[in-house]
Coordinates of C-alpha atoms in Angstrom, one line a residue:
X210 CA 0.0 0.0 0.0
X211 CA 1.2 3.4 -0.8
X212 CA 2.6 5.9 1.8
X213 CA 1.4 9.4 2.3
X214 CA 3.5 11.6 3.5
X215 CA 2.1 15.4 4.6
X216 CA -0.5 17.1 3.2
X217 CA 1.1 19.3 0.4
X218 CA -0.3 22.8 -1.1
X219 CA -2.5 20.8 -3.7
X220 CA -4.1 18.3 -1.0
X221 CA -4.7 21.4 1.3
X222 CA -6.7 23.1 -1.8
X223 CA -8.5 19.9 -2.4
X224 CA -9.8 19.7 1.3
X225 CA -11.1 23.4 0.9
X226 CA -12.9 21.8 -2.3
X227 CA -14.3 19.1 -0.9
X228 CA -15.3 20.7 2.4
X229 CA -17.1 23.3 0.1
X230 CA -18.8 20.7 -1.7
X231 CA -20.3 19.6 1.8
X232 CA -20.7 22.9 2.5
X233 CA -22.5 25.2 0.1
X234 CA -25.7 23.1 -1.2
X235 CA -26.9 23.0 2.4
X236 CA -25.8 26.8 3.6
X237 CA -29.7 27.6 3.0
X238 CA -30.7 25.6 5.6
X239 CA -29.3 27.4 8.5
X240 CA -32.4 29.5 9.1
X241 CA -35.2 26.6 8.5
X242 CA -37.1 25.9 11.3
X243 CA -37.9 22.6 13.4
X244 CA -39.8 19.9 12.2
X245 CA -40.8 16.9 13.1
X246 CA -38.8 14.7 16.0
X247 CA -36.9 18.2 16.7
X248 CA -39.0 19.5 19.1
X249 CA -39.1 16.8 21.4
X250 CA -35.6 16.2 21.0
X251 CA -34.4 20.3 21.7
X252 CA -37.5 20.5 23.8
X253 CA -35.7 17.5 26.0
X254 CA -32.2 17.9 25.9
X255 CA -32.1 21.7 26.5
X256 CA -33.9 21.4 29.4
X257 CA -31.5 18.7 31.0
X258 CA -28.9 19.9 33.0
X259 CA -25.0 19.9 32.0
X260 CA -24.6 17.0 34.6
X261 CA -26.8 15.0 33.1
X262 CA -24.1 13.7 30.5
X263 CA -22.6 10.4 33.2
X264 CA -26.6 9.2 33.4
X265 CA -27.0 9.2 29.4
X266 CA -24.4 5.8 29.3
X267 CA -27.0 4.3 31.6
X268 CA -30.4 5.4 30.5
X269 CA -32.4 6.1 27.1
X270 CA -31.2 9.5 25.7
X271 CA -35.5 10.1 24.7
X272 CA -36.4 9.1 28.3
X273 CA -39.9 8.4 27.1
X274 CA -41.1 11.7 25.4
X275 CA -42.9 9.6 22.5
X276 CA -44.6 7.7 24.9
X277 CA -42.6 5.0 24.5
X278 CA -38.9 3.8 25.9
X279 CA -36.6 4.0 22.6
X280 CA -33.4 1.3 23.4
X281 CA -31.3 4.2 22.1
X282 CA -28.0 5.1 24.1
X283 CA -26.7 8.0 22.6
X284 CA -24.9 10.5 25.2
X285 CA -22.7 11.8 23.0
X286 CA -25.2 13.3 20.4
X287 CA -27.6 14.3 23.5
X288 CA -24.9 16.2 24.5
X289 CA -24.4 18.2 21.1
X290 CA -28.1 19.0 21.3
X291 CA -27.0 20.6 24.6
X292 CA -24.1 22.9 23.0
X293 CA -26.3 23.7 20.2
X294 CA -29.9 24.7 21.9
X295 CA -28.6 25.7 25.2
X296 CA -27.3 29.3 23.7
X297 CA -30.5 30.3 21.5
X298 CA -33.1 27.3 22.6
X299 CA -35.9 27.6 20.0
X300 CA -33.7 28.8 17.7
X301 CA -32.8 26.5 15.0
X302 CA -29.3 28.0 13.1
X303 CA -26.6 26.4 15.8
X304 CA -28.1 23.2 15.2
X305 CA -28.2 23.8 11.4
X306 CA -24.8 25.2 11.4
X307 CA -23.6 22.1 13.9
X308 CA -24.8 19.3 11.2
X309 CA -23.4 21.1 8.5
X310 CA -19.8 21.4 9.9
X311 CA -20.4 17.6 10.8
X312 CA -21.3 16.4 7.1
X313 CA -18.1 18.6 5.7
X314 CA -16.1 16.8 8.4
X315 CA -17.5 13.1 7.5
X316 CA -16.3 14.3 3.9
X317 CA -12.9 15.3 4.7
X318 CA -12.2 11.8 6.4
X319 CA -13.6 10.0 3.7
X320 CA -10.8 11.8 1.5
X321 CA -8.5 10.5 3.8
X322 CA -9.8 6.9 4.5
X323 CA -9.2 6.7 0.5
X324 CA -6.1 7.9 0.5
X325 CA -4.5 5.9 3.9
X326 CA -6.3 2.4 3.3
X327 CA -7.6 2.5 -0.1
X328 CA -4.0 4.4 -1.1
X329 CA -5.6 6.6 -3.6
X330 CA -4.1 9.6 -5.5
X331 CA -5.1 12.9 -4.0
X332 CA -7.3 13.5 -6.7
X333 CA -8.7 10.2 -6.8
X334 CA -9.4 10.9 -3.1
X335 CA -11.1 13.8 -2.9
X336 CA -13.7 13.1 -5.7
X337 CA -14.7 10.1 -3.3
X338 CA -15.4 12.5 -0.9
X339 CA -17.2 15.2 -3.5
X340 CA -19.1 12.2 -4.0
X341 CA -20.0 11.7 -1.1
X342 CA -20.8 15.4 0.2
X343 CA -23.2 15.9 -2.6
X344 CA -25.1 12.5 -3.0
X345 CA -28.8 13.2 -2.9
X346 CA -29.6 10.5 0.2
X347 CA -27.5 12.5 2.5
X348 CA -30.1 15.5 3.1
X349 CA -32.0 14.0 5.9
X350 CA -29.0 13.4 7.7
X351 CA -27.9 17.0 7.1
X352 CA -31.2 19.5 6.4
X353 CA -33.0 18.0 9.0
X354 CA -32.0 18.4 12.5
X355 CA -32.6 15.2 14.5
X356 CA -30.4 13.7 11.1
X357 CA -26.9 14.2 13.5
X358 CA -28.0 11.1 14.7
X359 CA -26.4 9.3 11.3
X360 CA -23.7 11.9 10.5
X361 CA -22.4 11.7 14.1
X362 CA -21.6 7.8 14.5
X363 CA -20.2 7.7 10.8
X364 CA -18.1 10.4 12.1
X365 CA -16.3 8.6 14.6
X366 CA -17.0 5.1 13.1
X367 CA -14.6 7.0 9.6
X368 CA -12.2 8.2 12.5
X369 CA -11.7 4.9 14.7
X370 CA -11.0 3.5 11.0
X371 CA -8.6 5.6 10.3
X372 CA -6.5 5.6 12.9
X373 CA -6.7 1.8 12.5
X374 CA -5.1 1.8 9.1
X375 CA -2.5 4.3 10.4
X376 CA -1.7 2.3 13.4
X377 CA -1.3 -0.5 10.6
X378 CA 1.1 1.7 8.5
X379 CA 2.9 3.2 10.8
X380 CA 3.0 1.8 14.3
X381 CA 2.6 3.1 17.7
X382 CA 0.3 2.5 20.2
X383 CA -1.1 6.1 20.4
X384 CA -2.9 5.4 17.3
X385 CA -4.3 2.1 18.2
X386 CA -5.4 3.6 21.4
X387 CA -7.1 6.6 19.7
X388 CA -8.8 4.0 17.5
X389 CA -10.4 2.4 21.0
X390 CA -11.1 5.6 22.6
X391 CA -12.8 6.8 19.4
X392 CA -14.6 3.5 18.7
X393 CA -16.4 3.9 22.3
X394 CA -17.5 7.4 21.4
X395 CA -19.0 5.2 17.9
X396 CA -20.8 3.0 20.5
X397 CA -22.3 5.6 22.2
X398 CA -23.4 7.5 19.2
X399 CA -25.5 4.6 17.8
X400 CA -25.2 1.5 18.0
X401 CA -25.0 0.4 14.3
X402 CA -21.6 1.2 14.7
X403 CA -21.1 -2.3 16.5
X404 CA -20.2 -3.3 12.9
X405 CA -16.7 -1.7 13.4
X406 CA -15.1 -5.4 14.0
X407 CA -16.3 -7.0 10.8
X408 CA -14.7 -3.6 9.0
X409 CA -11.5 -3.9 10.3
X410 CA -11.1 -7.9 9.7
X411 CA -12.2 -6.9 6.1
X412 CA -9.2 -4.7 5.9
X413 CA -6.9 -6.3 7.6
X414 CA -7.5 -9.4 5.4
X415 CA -8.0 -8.4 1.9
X416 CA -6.2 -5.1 1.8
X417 CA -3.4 -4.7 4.6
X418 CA -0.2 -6.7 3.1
X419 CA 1.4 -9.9 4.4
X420 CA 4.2 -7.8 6.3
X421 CA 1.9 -5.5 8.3
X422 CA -0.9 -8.5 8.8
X423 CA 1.8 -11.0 9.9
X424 CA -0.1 -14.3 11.2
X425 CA -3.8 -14.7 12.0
X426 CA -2.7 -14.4 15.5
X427 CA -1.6 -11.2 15.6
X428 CA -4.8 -10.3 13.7
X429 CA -7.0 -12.0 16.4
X430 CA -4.9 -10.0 19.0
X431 CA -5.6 -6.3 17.0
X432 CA -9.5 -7.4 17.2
X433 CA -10.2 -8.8 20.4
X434 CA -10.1 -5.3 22.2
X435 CA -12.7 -3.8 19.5
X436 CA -14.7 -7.3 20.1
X437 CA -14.4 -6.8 24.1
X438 CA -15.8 -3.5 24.1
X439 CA -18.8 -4.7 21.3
X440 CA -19.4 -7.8 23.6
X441 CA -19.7 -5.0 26.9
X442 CA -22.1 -2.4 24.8
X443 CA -24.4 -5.1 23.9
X444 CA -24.3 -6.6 27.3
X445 CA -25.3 -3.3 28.9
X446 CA -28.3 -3.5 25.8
X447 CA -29.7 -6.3 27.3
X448 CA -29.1 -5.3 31.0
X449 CA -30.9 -1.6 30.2
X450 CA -33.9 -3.4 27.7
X451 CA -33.8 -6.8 27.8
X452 CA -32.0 -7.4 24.1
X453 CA -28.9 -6.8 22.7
X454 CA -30.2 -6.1 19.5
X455 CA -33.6 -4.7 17.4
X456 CA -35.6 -7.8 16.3
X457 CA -34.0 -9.1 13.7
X458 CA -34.9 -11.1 10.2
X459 CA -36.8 -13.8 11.6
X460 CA -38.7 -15.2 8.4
X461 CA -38.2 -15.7 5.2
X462 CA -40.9 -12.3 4.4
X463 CA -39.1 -10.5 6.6
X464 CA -35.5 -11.3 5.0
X465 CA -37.4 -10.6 1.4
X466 CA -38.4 -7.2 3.0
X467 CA -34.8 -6.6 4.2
X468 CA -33.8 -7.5 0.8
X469 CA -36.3 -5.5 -1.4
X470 CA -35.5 -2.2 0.8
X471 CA -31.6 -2.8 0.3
X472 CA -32.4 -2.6 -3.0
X473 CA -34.1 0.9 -2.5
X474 CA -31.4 2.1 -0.4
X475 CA -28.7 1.1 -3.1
X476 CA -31.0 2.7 -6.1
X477 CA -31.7 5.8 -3.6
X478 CA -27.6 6.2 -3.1
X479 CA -26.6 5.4 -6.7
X480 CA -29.3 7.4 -8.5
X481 CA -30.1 10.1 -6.3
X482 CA -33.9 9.0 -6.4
X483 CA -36.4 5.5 -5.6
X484 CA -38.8 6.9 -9.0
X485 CA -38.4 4.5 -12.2
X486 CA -35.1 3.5 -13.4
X487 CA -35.0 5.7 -16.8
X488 CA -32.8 4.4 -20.3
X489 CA -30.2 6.0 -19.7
X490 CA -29.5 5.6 -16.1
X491 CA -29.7 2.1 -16.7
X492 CA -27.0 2.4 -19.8
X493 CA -25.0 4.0 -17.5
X494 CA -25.3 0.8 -14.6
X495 CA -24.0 -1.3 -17.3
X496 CA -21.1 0.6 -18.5
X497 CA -20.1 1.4 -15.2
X498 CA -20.4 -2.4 -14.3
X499 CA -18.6 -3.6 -16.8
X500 CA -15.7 -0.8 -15.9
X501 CA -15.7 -2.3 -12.9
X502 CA -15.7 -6.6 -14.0
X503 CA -12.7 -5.2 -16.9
X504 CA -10.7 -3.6 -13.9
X505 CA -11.1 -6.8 -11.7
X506 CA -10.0 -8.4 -13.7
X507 CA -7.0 -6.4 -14.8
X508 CA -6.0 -5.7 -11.6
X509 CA -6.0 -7.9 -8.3
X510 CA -5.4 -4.7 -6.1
X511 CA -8.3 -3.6 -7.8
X512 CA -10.1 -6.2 -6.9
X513 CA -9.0 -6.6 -3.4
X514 CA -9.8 -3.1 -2.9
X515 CA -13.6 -2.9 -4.5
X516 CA -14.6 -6.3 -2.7
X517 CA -13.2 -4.7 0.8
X518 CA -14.2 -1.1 0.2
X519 CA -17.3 -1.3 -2.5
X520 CA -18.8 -4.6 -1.6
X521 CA -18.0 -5.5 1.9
X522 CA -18.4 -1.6 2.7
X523 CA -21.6 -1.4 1.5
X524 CA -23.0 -5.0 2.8
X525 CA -21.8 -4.1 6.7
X526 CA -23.2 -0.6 6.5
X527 CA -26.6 -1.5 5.8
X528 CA -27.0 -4.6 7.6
X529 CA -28.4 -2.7 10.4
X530 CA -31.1 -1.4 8.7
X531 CA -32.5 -5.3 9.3
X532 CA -33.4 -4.6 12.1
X533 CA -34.4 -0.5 12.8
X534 CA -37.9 -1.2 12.6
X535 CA -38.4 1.3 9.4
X536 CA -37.2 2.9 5.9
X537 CA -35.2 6.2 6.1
X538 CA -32.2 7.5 3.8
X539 CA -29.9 8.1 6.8
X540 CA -30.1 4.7 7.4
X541 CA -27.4 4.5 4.7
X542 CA -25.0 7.8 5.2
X543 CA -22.7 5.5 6.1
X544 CA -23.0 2.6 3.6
X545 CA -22.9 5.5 0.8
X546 CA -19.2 6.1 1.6
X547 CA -19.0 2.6 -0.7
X548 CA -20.3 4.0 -3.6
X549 CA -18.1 7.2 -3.3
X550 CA -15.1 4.9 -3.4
X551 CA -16.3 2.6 -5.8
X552 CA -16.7 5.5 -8.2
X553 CA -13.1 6.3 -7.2
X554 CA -10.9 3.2 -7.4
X555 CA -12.8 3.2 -10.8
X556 CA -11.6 6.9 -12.0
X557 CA -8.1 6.2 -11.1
X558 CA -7.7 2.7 -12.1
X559 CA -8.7 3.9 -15.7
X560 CA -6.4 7.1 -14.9
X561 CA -3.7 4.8 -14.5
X562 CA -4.3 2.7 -17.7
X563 CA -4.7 5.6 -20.1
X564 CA -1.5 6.7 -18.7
X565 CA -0.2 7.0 -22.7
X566 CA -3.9 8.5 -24.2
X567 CA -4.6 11.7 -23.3
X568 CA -8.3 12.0 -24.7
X569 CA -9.3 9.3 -22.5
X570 CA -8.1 10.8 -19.4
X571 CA -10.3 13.9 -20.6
X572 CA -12.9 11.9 -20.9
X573 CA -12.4 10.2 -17.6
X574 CA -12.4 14.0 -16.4
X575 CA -15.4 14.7 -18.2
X576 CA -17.5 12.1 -16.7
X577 CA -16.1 12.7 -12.9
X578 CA -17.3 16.5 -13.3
X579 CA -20.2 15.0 -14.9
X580 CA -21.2 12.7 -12.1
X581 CA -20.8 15.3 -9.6
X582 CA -22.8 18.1 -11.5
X583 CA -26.0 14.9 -11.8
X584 CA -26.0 14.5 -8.2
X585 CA -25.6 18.1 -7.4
X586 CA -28.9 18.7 -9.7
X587 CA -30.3 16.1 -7.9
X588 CA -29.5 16.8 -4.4
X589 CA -30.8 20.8 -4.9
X590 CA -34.4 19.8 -4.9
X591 CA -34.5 17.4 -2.1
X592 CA -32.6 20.1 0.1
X593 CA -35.5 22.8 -1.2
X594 CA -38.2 20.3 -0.4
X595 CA -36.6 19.8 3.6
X596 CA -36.7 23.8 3.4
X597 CA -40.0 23.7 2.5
X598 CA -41.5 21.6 4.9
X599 CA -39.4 23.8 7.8
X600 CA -41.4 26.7 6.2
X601 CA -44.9 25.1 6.8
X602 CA -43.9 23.8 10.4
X603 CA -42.8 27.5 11.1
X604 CA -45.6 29.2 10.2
X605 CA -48.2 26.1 11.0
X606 CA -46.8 26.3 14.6
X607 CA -47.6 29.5 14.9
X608 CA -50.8 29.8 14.0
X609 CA -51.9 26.9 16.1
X610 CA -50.3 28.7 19.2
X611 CA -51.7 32.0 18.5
X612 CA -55.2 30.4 17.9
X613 CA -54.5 28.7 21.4
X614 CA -54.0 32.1 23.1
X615 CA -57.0 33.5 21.5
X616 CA -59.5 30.5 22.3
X617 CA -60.8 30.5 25.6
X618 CA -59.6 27.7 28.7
X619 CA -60.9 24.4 27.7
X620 CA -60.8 25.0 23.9
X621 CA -60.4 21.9 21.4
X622 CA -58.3 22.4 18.3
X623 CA -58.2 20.7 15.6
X624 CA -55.3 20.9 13.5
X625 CA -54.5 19.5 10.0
X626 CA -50.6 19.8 9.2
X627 CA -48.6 17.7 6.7
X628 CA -47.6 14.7 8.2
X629 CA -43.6 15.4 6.9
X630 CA -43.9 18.5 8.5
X631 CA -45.7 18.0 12.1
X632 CA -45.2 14.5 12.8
X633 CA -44.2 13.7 15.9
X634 CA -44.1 17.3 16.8
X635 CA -46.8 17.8 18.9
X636 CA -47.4 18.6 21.8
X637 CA -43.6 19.7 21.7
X638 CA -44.0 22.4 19.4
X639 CA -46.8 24.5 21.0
X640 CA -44.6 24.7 23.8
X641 CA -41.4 26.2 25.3
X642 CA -38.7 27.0 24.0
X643 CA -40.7 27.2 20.7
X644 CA -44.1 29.1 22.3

């Protein structure tokens, strides 16, 4: 695998690309308003004292605002709700602002998970993590609020990987402690991140050379800490709600559901949409699928690298979606990162064979930029349609409360609100900090 040294001046203009690319489709949603699960979430959180963090490893982060006891342990992101709504409660634009800088920093370590483990150009890199910023799928986890609650594991699941593979490369135990300390912060941010131990065997077995590897021992002995502290997570699971786990796929239905929902995921993250597959969209599948089958089997690196990085990547990221209980695009923030690098071990393997034909490394430019400007298109109008539903909570919230002040004690209302907009929302949004 390639060694990177520092970051020189044309990787440091790269990261301002890429982190602009995160940036700038979603800078109009730093005014938008709540909607949905953010009131009861802000409504919660900002009303919990600063000590509250210790209790949140031992106790539901949603207590049982929706009437129900989620088995969510999350004291890491409650916490963020804290430095966010603490300063300007029911005000929305820190929270905006927070998810935004979050999504620009899942980017940036996507750039450099490609260019430590997959040992991509710089280039290469940072389209991966273009891709990335401006697939379509990733606006809920970004436009809406209550979304950190994908961006933020991904986050440090990308970082606990990282230093992995540099710990791999370069030795030290700093790194490989980082990696732990980072992996519990994972754990505590949601639990699909329990999937961190099949990750690293993937990369440590088809990417990581013999050298590094060394025997199977030595593997066993770099995974049984991550495995120790998976075991101890789900064990307080089942001591806090009596399960480890969500459900599961229990029937063969059920593992057809799980199936036919993959499938929307994967057509959601690689087309920017679940509508009808169109011609050409599914012209381009094929030529992109047989780019991929010609580079295979070219190149066993290749290989190596698409089966650990596209496949396995993309498999282990959206297994847990088995067993959430429903559908939702943020569900796969993090299995996306596989089709960014997919898309980017394919640009540079053919960068690398048209290394002698010029006009086909314009063309390979051509359709990078092209790929890019689709999903940018496509991402603008899902990010207006989150604004737009912000807009009708805003103003729906109001009138109901002013129609509450002006009615007298005892008073039944009767409000009709889009469901995208006001679900879950009341009786949250009717009251403080947003009355």
């Amino acid at each position: 695998m390639t060694h990177h040294g520092p970051l020189g001046a044309s990787s440091r203009w790269l990261i301002v690309l890429v982190v602009t690319a995160a940036c700038l489709p979603y800078l109009p949603t730093i005014d938008d308003y709540f909607l949905q699960d953010d009131f009861g979430v802000v409504q919660l959180l900002v009303q919990r004292p600063w000590t509250m963090f210790p209790r949140w490893f031992m106790m539901p982060w949603m207590e049982d605002i929706w009437a129900y006891t989620p088995d969510e342990i999350r004291p890491f992101v409650a916490f963020t709700y804290q430095l966010t709504g603490k300063v300007t409660p029911g005000r929305p634009e820190l929270h905006h602002i927070f998810n935004i800088a979050m999504h620009a920093a899942n980017a940036v370590l996507v750039m450099a998970v490609a260019r430590a483990a997959l040992g991509l150009s710089a280039h290469a890199a940072a389209f991966a993590a273009v891709v990335f910023a401006v697939l379509p799928v990733q606006a809920e986890s970004v436009a809406w609020i209550t979304g950190r609650v994908d961006s933020m594991p991904t986050l440090f699941y990308l970082a606990t990987f990282l230093a992995y593979v540099r710990w791999r490369r370069d030795g030290g135990r700093g790194l490989y402690a980082w990696s732990l300390a980072l992996f519990v912060v994972a754990l505590f941010s949601k639990q699909n991140t329990i999937t961190m131990g099949a990750t690293l065997a993937a990369y440590d077995l088809l990417v990581l050379d013999a050298a590094r590897r060394r025997s199977m021992v030595a593997c066993i002995a770099a995974w049984t800490p991550f495995a120790v502290l998976t075991i101890a997570f789900l064990l307080l699971r089942q001591a806090l709600f009596g399960s480890a786990v969500r459900g599961g796929v229990a029937s063969r239905e059920a593992l057809e559901a799980f199936i036919a929902m993959a499938g929307r995921h994967f057509q959601h993250v690689t087309l920017g949409h679940t509508a009808a597959v169109k011609g050409w969209e599914t012209a381009a599948a094929v030529a992109i699928a047989i780019a991929i089958g010609a580079a295979a089997w070219r190149s066993a690196r290749f290989r190596r690298l698409f089966i650990c990085f596209g496949v396995l990547w993309w498999v282990i990221g959206v297994a847990p979606s088995a067993v959430a209980g429903y559908e939702s695009p943020r569900h796969v923030y993090l299995a996306s990162i596989a089709w960014a690098f997919s898309l980017a071990l394919l640009l540079e393997a053919g960068w690398q064979a048209a290394v002698h034909y010029r006009p086909v490394r314009r063309l390979l430019i051509g359709a990078a930029a092209a790929i890019v400007v689709l999903y940018v298109t496509r991402l603008v109008p899902v990010v207006q349609t989150w604004q737009t539903l912000a807009a009708i909570a805003e103003s729906g919230g109001h009138r109901v409360i002013q129609e509450a002040r002006d009615a007298p004690p005892g008073t039944l209302l009767l409000v009709r609100l889009p469901t995208k907009s006001w679900e879950w929302a009341a009786p949250f949004a009717i009251a403080p900090p947003f009355a």
